[in-house]
Amino acid sequence: GDVILCGDFNARIGRELDFILTDESGADSFIPLPADNISLDLPKRNSQDKKTNSYKRPFLDMLINNELHILNGRTLGDFAGEFTCIQTGGASVVDYFIISPQISNLVCHMTIQPLTQFSDHKPRTLR
């Protein structure tokens, strides 16, 4: 089904890939994909956060295993991969918009809003 996830996942993943690269070794070296497979040419994902943490691998495994993709850092309005959490110890990207590829054509803009007095996490919007 169609999935949109948004929230604080506490996973710092730096610029790690959230998908498996296409096998370039030849047509005979891979298992054929099902007819309903949606092929995406995902743009490179940028992130101001270069660090990773122990939540990185389980988070990326969840994305890859469920064929979900991060919008942060590759969507109009946030091509830079803005920091989403600002604390006295530093800044990080731990808040993500994640979608299934079937609905990627419905997304036109994502924004990381300025920090407010109510949280150390910046508000996010998706249109």
Coordinates of N, CA, C and O in Angstrom, one line a residue:
G1 N 0.8 -1.2 0.0 CA 0.0 0.0 0.0 C 0.8 1.3 0.0 O 2.1 1.2 0.0
D2 N 0.2 2.3 -0.1 CA 0.8 3.7 0.0 C 1.2 4.0 1.4 O 0.4 3.9 2.3
V3 N 2.4 4.5 1.6 CA 2.9 4.8 2.9 C 3.6 6.2 2.9 O 4.4 6.5 2.0
I4 N 3.2 7.0 3.9 CA 3.9 8.2 4.3 C 4.2 8.1 5.8 O 3.3 8.0 6.6
L5 N 5.5 8.2 6.1 CA 5.9 8.3 7.5 C 6.6 9.6 7.7 O 7.4 10.1 6.9
C6 N 6.4 10.2 8.9 CA 7.0 11.4 9.3 C 7.3 11.3 10.8 O 6.4 11.0 11.6
G7 N 8.5 11.6 11.2 CA 8.7 11.7 12.6 C 10.2 11.6 13.0 O 11.1 11.6 12.1
D8 N 10.4 11.5 14.3 CA 11.8 11.5 14.9 C 12.1 10.0 15.0 O 11.6 9.3 15.8
F9 N 13.0 9.5 14.1 CA 13.5 8.1 14.2 C 14.7 7.9 14.9 O 15.2 6.8 15.1
N10 N 15.3 9.0 15.5 CA 16.6 8.9 16.2 C 17.7 8.3 15.5 O 18.8 7.9 16.1
A11 N 17.6 8.1 14.2 CA 18.7 7.5 13.4 C 19.5 8.5 12.6 O 18.9 9.3 11.9
R12 N 20.7 8.6 12.9 CA 21.7 9.4 12.2 C 22.3 8.6 11.1 O 23.0 7.6 11.4
I13 N 22.1 8.9 9.8 CA 22.5 8.0 8.8 C 23.5 8.7 7.8 O 23.9 8.1 6.8
G14 N 23.9 9.9 8.1 CA 24.8 10.6 7.2 C 24.3 10.7 5.8 O 23.1 11.0 5.6
R15 N 25.1 10.2 4.9 CA 24.7 10.2 3.5 C 24.5 8.8 3.0 O 24.6 8.5 1.8
E16 N 24.3 7.8 3.9 CA 24.1 6.4 3.5 C 23.0 6.3 2.5 O 22.0 7.0 2.6
L17 N 23.0 5.3 1.7 CA 21.9 5.0 0.7 C 20.8 4.4 1.4 O 20.9 3.6 2.3
D18 N 19.6 4.8 1.0 CA 18.3 4.2 1.5 C 17.7 3.2 0.5 O 16.5 3.0 0.5
F19 N 18.5 2.7 -0.4 CA 18.1 1.8 -1.4 C 19.2 0.9 -1.9 O 20.4 1.3 -1.6
I20 N 19.0 -0.1 -2.6 CA 20.0 -1.0 -3.1 C 20.4 -0.5 -4.5 O 19.5 -0.4 -5.3
L21 N 21.6 -0.3 -4.8 CA 22.0 0.1 -6.1 C 21.7 -1.0 -7.1 O 21.7 -2.2 -6.9
T22 N 21.3 -0.5 -8.3 CA 21.0 -1.4 -9.4 C 22.2 -2.3 -9.8 O 23.3 -1.8 -9.8
D23 N 22.0 -3.6 -10.0 CA 23.0 -4.5 -10.4 C 23.4 -4.2 -11.9 O 22.6 -4.3 -12.8
E24 N 24.7 -3.7 -12.1 CA 25.1 -3.3 -13.4 C 25.9 -4.4 -14.1 O 26.5 -4.2 -15.1
S25 N 25.9 -5.6 -13.5 CA 26.8 -6.7 -14.0 C 26.2 -7.5 -15.1 O 26.9 -8.4 -15.6
G26 N 25.0 -7.2 -15.6 CA 24.5 -7.9 -16.7 C 23.1 -8.5 -16.5 O 22.8 -8.8 -15.3
A27 N 22.4 -8.7 -17.5 CA 21.0 -9.1 -17.4 C 20.9 -10.5 -16.8 O 19.9 -10.9 -16.3
D28 N 21.9 -11.4 -17.0 CA 21.8 -12.8 -16.6 C 22.2 -12.9 -15.1 O 22.1 -14.0 -14.6
S29 N 22.7 -11.9 -14.4 CA 23.2 -12.0 -13.1 C 22.3 -11.6 -12.0 O 22.7 -11.6 -10.8
F30 N 21.0 -11.4 -12.3 CA 20.1 -11.0 -11.2 C 18.8 -11.7 -11.4 O 18.4 -12.2 -12.4
I31 N 18.0 -11.7 -10.3 CA 16.7 -12.3 -10.3 C 15.7 -11.3 -10.9 O 15.7 -10.1 -10.5
P32 N 15.0 -11.7 -11.9 CA 14.0 -10.7 -12.6 C 13.1 -10.1 -11.6 O 12.6 -10.8 -10.7
L33 N 12.8 -8.8 -11.7 CA 11.9 -8.1 -10.8 C 10.5 -8.4 -11.3 O 10.2 -8.7 -12.5
P34 N 9.5 -8.3 -10.4 CA 8.1 -8.5 -10.7 C 7.6 -7.5 -11.7 O 8.2 -6.4 -11.7
A35 N 6.6 -7.8 -12.4 CA 6.1 -6.9 -13.5 C 5.6 -5.5 -12.9 O 5.6 -4.5 -13.5
D36 N 5.1 -5.5 -11.6 CA 4.6 -4.3 -11.0 C 5.7 -3.5 -10.3 O 5.4 -2.5 -9.6
N37 N 7.0 -3.9 -10.4 CA 8.1 -3.1 -9.8 C 8.1 -1.7 -10.4 O 8.0 -1.5 -11.6
I38 N 8.3 -0.8 -9.5 CA 8.4 0.6 -9.9 C 9.9 1.0 -9.8 O 10.5 1.0 -8.8
S39 N 10.5 1.3 -11.0 CA 11.9 1.7 -11.1 C 12.0 3.2 -10.8 O 11.4 4.0 -11.5
L40 N 12.8 3.5 -9.9 CA 13.0 4.9 -9.6 C 14.5 5.3 -9.9 O 15.4 4.6 -9.5
D41 N 14.7 6.4 -10.5 CA 16.0 7.0 -10.6 C 16.1 8.0 -9.5 O 15.9 9.2 -9.8
L42 N 16.4 7.6 -8.3 CA 16.4 8.5 -7.2 C 17.6 9.5 -7.3 O 18.8 9.0 -7.5
P43 N 17.4 10.7 -7.1 CA 18.5 11.7 -7.0 C 19.4 11.4 -5.7 O 18.9 10.8 -4.7
K44 N 20.6 11.8 -5.8 CA 21.5 11.7 -4.6 C 20.8 12.4 -3.4 O 20.3 13.5 -3.6
R45 N 20.9 11.8 -2.3 CA 20.4 12.4 -1.1 C 21.5 13.2 -0.3 O 22.5 12.6 0.0
N46 N 21.3 14.5 -0.1 CA 22.2 15.3 0.6 C 21.8 15.3 2.1 O 20.7 15.1 2.5
S47 N 22.8 15.6 3.0 CA 22.6 15.7 4.4 C 23.6 16.6 5.0 O 24.8 16.4 4.8
Q48 N 23.2 17.6 5.8 CA 24.2 18.4 6.5 C 24.8 17.6 7.6 O 25.9 17.9 8.1
D49 N 24.1 16.5 8.1 CA 24.6 15.7 9.1 C 25.5 14.6 8.5 O 25.0 13.7 7.8
K50 N 26.8 14.6 8.8 CA 27.7 13.6 8.3 C 27.9 12.4 9.2 O 28.6 11.5 8.8
K51 N 27.4 12.5 10.4 CA 27.6 11.5 11.4 C 26.5 10.4 11.3 O 25.5 10.6 10.8
T52 N 26.9 9.2 11.9 CA 25.9 8.1 12.0 C 25.9 7.7 13.4 O 26.8 8.0 14.2
N53 N 24.9 6.9 13.8 CA 24.8 6.3 15.1 C 24.3 4.9 15.0 O 24.1 4.3 14.0
S54 N 24.1 4.3 16.2 CA 23.8 2.8 16.2 C 22.4 2.5 15.7 O 22.1 1.3 15.4
Y55 N 21.6 3.5 15.5 CA 20.2 3.3 14.9 C 20.3 3.2 13.4 O 19.3 2.9 12.7
K56 N 21.4 3.6 12.8 CA 21.6 3.7 11.3 C 21.2 2.4 10.6 O 20.3 2.4 9.8
R57 N 21.8 1.3 11.0 CA 21.6 0.0 10.3 C 20.2 -0.5 10.4 O 19.5 -0.8 9.4
P58 N 19.6 -0.6 11.6 CA 18.2 -1.0 11.7 C 17.2 -0.1 10.9 O 16.3 -0.6 10.3
F59 N 17.4 1.2 10.9 CA 16.6 2.1 10.2 C 16.7 1.9 8.7 O 15.7 1.8 8.0
L60 N 17.9 1.9 8.2 CA 18.1 1.6 6.8 C 17.6 0.3 6.3 O 17.0 0.1 5.2
D61 N 17.8 -0.7 7.1 CA 17.2 -2.1 6.8 C 15.7 -2.0 6.7 O 15.1 -2.6 5.8
M62 N 15.1 -1.3 7.6 CA 13.6 -1.2 7.5 C 13.2 -0.5 6.2 O 12.3 -0.9 5.6
L63 N 13.9 0.6 5.8 CA 13.6 1.3 4.6 C 13.8 0.4 3.4 O 12.9 0.2 2.5
I64 N 15.0 -0.3 3.3 CA 15.3 -1.1 2.2 C 14.4 -2.3 2.1 O 13.8 -2.6 1.0
N65 N 14.1 -3.0 3.2 CA 13.3 -4.2 3.2 C 11.8 -3.8 2.8 O 11.1 -4.7 2.3
N66 N 11.4 -2.6 3.0 CA 10.0 -2.2 2.7 C 9.9 -1.3 1.5 O 8.9 -0.8 1.2
E67 N 11.0 -1.1 0.8 CA 11.1 -0.3 -0.4 C 10.6 1.1 -0.2 O 9.8 1.6 -1.0
L68 N 11.0 1.7 0.9 CA 10.6 3.1 1.3 C 11.8 4.0 1.0 O 13.0 3.5 1.1
H69 N 11.5 5.3 0.8 CA 12.6 6.2 0.5 C 12.5 7.5 1.3 O 11.4 8.0 1.5
I70 N 13.6 8.0 1.7 CA 13.7 9.3 2.4 C 13.5 10.4 1.5 O 14.2 10.5 0.4
L71 N 12.7 11.4 1.8 CA 12.6 12.6 1.0 C 13.6 13.7 1.4 O 14.0 14.5 0.6
N72 N 14.0 13.7 2.7 CA 15.0 14.7 3.2 C 16.2 14.7 2.3 O 16.7 13.7 2.0
G73 N 16.6 15.9 1.9 CA 17.9 16.0 1.1 C 17.8 15.7 -0.4 O 18.8 15.8 -1.0
R74 N 16.6 15.4 -0.9 CA 16.5 15.1 -2.3 C 15.2 15.6 -2.9 O 14.8 15.2 -3.9
T75 N 14.5 16.5 -2.1 CA 13.2 17.0 -2.5 C 13.2 18.5 -2.6 O 13.8 19.2 -1.7
L76 N 12.5 19.1 -3.6 CA 12.4 20.5 -3.7 C 12.0 21.1 -2.3 O 11.1 20.6 -1.7
G77 N 12.8 22.1 -1.9 CA 12.5 22.7 -0.6 C 13.5 22.3 0.5 O 13.8 22.9 1.5
D78 N 14.2 21.1 0.2 CA 15.2 20.6 1.2 C 16.3 19.9 0.4 O 16.7 18.8 0.8
F79 N 16.8 20.4 -0.7 CA 17.9 19.8 -1.4 C 19.2 19.7 -0.6 O 20.0 18.9 -0.9
A80 N 19.3 20.6 0.4 CA 20.6 20.6 1.2 C 20.5 19.5 2.4 O 21.6 19.2 2.9
G81 N 19.4 19.0 2.7 CA 19.3 18.0 3.8 C 19.5 18.7 5.1 O 20.4 18.4 5.9
E82 N 18.7 19.8 5.4 CA 18.9 20.6 6.6 C 18.8 19.8 7.9 O 18.2 18.8 8.0
F83 N 19.6 20.3 8.9 CA 19.5 19.8 10.2 C 18.0 19.9 10.7 O 17.3 20.8 10.4
T84 N 17.6 18.8 11.4 CA 16.2 18.8 11.9 C 16.1 18.9 13.4 O 15.0 19.2 13.9
C85 N 17.2 18.7 14.1 CA 17.2 18.7 15.5 C 18.4 19.6 16.0 O 19.6 19.3 15.6
I86 N 18.2 20.6 16.8 CA 19.2 21.5 17.3 C 19.2 21.4 18.9 O 18.2 21.7 19.5
Q87 N 20.3 20.9 19.4 CA 20.5 20.8 20.9 C 21.8 21.5 21.3 O 22.6 21.8 20.4
T88 N 22.0 21.6 22.6 CA 23.2 22.3 23.0 C 24.5 21.5 22.6 O 25.5 22.1 22.4
G89 N 24.4 20.2 22.5 CA 25.5 19.4 22.1 C 25.8 19.4 20.6 O 26.8 18.8 20.2
G90 N 24.9 19.9 19.8 CA 25.1 20.0 18.4 C 23.8 19.8 17.6 O 22.7 19.7 18.2
A91 N 23.9 19.7 16.3 CA 22.8 19.5 15.4 C 22.8 18.2 14.7 O 23.9 17.6 14.5
S92 N 21.6 17.7 14.3 CA 21.6 16.4 13.7 C 20.4 16.3 12.7 O 19.5 17.2 12.8
V93 N 20.4 15.3 11.9 CA 19.2 15.0 11.0 C 18.7 13.6 11.6 O 19.3 12.6 11.4
V94 N 17.6 13.7 12.3 CA 16.9 12.5 12.8 C 15.4 12.4 12.5 O 14.8 11.4 12.8
D95 N 14.9 13.5 12.0 CA 13.5 13.6 11.7 C 13.4 13.5 10.1 O 14.0 14.2 9.4
Y96 N 12.5 12.5 9.7 CA 12.5 12.2 8.3 C 11.0 12.2 7.8 O 10.1 11.8 8.5
F97 N 10.9 12.5 6.5 CA 9.7 12.2 5.7 C 10.1 11.0 4.9 O 11.2 11.0 4.2
I98 N 9.3 9.9 4.9 CA 9.6 8.7 4.2 C 8.4 8.3 3.4 O 7.2 8.4 4.0
I99 N 8.5 7.8 2.2 CA 7.4 7.5 1.4 C 7.6 6.2 0.6 O 8.8 5.8 0.4
S100 N 6.5 5.6 0.1 CA 6.6 4.5 -0.8 C 6.7 5.1 -2.2 O 6.2 6.2 -2.5
P101 N 7.5 4.4 -3.1 CA 7.7 5.0 -4.4 C 6.5 5.2 -5.3 O 6.4 6.1 -6.1
Q102 N 5.4 4.5 -5.0 CA 4.2 4.6 -5.8 C 3.5 5.9 -5.7 O 2.8 6.3 -6.6
I103 N 3.8 6.7 -4.6 CA 3.2 8.0 -4.5 C 4.2 9.1 -4.6 O 3.9 10.3 -4.3
S104 N 5.4 8.9 -5.0 CA 6.5 9.9 -5.1 C 6.0 11.0 -6.1 O 6.4 12.2 -5.9
N105 N 5.2 10.7 -7.1 CA 4.8 11.7 -8.0 C 3.8 12.7 -7.4 O 3.5 13.7 -8.0
L106 N 3.3 12.4 -6.2 CA 2.3 13.2 -5.5 C 3.0 14.3 -4.7 O 2.4 15.3 -4.2
V107 N 4.3 14.1 -4.4 CA 5.0 15.1 -3.6 C 5.6 16.1 -4.4 O 6.3 15.9 -5.4
C108 N 5.4 17.4 -4.1 CA 6.0 18.5 -4.8 C 6.9 19.3 -4.0 O 7.8 20.0 -4.6
H109 N 6.8 19.3 -2.7 CA 7.7 20.2 -1.9 C 7.7 19.7 -0.4 O 6.8 19.3 0.1
M110 N 8.9 19.8 0.1 CA 9.1 19.5 1.5 C 10.0 20.6 2.2 O 10.9 21.1 1.5
T111 N 9.6 21.0 3.4 CA 10.3 22.1 4.0 C 10.7 21.8 5.4 O 9.8 21.2 6.2
I112 N 11.9 22.1 5.8 CA 12.3 22.1 7.3 C 12.1 23.5 7.7 O 12.8 24.4 7.3
Q113 N 11.2 23.7 8.7 CA 10.8 25.1 9.1 C 11.9 25.5 10.2 O 12.6 24.7 10.7
P114 N 11.9 26.8 10.5 CA 12.8 27.3 11.5 C 12.5 26.7 12.9 O 11.3 26.4 13.2
L115 N 13.5 26.7 13.7 CA 13.3 26.2 15.1 C 12.3 27.1 15.9 O 12.3 28.3 15.7
T116 N 11.5 26.4 16.7 CA 10.6 27.2 17.6 C 11.0 27.0 19.0 O 11.8 26.2 19.4
Q117 N 10.3 27.8 19.9 CA 10.5 27.7 21.3 C 9.9 26.4 21.9 O 10.2 26.1 23.1
F118 N 9.1 25.7 21.2 CA 8.4 24.6 21.8 C 9.1 23.2 21.7 O 8.7 22.3 22.3
S119 N 10.2 23.1 20.9 CA 10.9 21.9 20.7 C 12.3 22.1 20.2 O 12.6 23.1 19.6
D120 N 13.1 21.1 20.4 CA 14.5 21.1 19.8 C 14.5 20.5 18.5 O 15.5 20.4 17.8
H121 N 13.3 20.1 18.0 CA 13.1 19.5 16.6 C 12.4 20.6 15.8 O 11.4 21.2 16.2
K122 N 12.9 20.8 14.6 CA 12.3 21.8 13.7 C 11.0 21.2 13.1 O 11.0 20.0 12.7
P123 N 10.0 22.0 12.9 CA 8.8 21.5 12.3 C 9.1 21.2 10.8 O 9.9 21.8 10.2
R124 N 8.3 20.2 10.2 CA 8.5 19.9 8.8 C 7.1 20.0 8.1 O 6.1 19.7 8.7
T125 N 7.1 20.3 6.8 CA 5.9 20.3 6.0 C 6.1 19.6 4.7 O 7.2 19.5 4.2
L126 N 5.1 19.0 4.3 CA 5.1 18.2 3.0 C 3.9 18.6 2.2 O 2.8 18.6 2.7
R127 N 4.1 18.9 0.9 CA 3.0 19.2 0.0 C 3.1 18.4 -1.2 O 4.2 18.0 -1.6

